[in-house]
Structures are given as structure tokens and as C-alpha cells.
Tab-separated table of C-alpha atoms in Angstrom:
chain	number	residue	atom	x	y	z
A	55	UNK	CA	-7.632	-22.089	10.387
A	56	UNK	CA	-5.712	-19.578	8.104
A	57	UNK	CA	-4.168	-16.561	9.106
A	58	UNK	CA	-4.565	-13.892	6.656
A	59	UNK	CA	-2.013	-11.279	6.473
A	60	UNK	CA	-3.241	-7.898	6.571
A	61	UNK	CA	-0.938	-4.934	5.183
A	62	UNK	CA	-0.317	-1.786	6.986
A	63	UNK	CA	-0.735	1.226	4.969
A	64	UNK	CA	2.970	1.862	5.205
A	65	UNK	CA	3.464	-1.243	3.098
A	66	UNK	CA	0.711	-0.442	0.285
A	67	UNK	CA	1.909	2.918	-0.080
A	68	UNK	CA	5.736	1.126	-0.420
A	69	UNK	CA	4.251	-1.556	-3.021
A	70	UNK	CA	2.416	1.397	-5.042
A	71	UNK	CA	5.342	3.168	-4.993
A	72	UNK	CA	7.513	0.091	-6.191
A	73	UNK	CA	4.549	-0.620	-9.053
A	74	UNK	CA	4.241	3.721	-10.261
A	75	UNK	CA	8.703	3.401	-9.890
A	76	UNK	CA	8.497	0.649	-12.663
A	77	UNK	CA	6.129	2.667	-14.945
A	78	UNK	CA	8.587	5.181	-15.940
A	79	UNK	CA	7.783	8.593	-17.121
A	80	UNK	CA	9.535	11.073	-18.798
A	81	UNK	CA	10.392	14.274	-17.006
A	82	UNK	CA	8.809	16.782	-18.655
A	83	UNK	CA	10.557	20.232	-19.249
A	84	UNK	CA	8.326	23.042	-20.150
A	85	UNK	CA	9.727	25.092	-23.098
A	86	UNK	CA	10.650	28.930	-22.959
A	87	UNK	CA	7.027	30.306	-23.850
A	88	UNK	CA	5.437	27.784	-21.612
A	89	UNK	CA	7.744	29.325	-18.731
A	90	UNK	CA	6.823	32.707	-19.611
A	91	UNK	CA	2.947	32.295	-19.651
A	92	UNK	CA	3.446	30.549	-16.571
A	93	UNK	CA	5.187	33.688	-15.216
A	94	UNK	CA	2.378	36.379	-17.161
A	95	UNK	CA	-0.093	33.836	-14.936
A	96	UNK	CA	2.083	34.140	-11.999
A	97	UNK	CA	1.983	37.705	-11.671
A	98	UNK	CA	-1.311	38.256	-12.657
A	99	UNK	CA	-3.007	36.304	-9.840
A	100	UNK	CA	-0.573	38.334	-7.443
A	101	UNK	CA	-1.822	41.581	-9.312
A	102	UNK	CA	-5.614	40.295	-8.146
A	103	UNK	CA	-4.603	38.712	-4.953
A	104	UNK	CA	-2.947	42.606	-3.688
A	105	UNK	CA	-6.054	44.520	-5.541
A	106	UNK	CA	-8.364	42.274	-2.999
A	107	UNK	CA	-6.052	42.809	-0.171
A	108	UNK	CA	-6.578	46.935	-1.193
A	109	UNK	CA	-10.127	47.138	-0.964
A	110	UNK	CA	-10.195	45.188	1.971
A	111	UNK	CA	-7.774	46.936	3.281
A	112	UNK	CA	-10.165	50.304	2.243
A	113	UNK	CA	-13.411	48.916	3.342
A	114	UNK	CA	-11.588	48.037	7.058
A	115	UNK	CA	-10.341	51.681	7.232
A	116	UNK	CA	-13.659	53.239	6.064
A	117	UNK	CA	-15.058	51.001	8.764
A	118	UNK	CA	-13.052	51.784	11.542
A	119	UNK	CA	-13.381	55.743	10.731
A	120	UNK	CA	-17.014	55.723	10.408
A	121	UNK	CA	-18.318	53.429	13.506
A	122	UNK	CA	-15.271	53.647	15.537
């Protein structure tokens, strides 16, 4: 009778990391405009992310004055 040797998922993830580690990639380093449309896109989803938060914020208040 043969024993089979079963892997714990520690040791998979250690052998997949061992096989991705030997397929080497080069870093990649975005250039200067890159950066700064990443920045324009930065801010802009913070400039929709606090204009939610506002009319949430509005509705709430509204709320709270009207039924409260």
C-alpha cells in the first residue's frame, strides 16, 4: 500500500511562490504623466466620494429637522 503525500497549503503557496520568484519581471516605473493622471484620478474620486458624503450629509439633516 502507498502512502501518498498530501501538501498543506502552506507548502503550495511556498512552491508557487518559488515557481512566480523564477519568472522574473521587470519592475515597472510609471513615467511623470502617468503619475500625474494617476493623481487628476486620485483627487477626482475624493471630489465625488465628499460630494456623496454632502448630500447625505443634507438629506440626514433635512430628515432629522422635518420628522424629528
Amino acid at each position: 500500500m502507498a502512502i501518498t503525500r498530501d501538501p498543506t497549503s502552506l507548502e503550495m503557496l511556498q512552491e508557487e511562490g518559488i515557481e512566480h520568484a523564477a519568472i522574473e519581471k521587470q519592475p515597472y516605473a510609471p513615467d511623470a504623466q502617468e503619475f500625474e493622471n494617476h493623481i487628476d484620478t486620485y483627487r477626482g474620486f475624493l471630489r465625488g466620494v465628499m460630494l456623496f458624503v454632502a448630500h447625505v450629509a443634507v438629506i440626514l439633516i433635512a430628515l432629522a429637522y422635518f420628522f424629528g
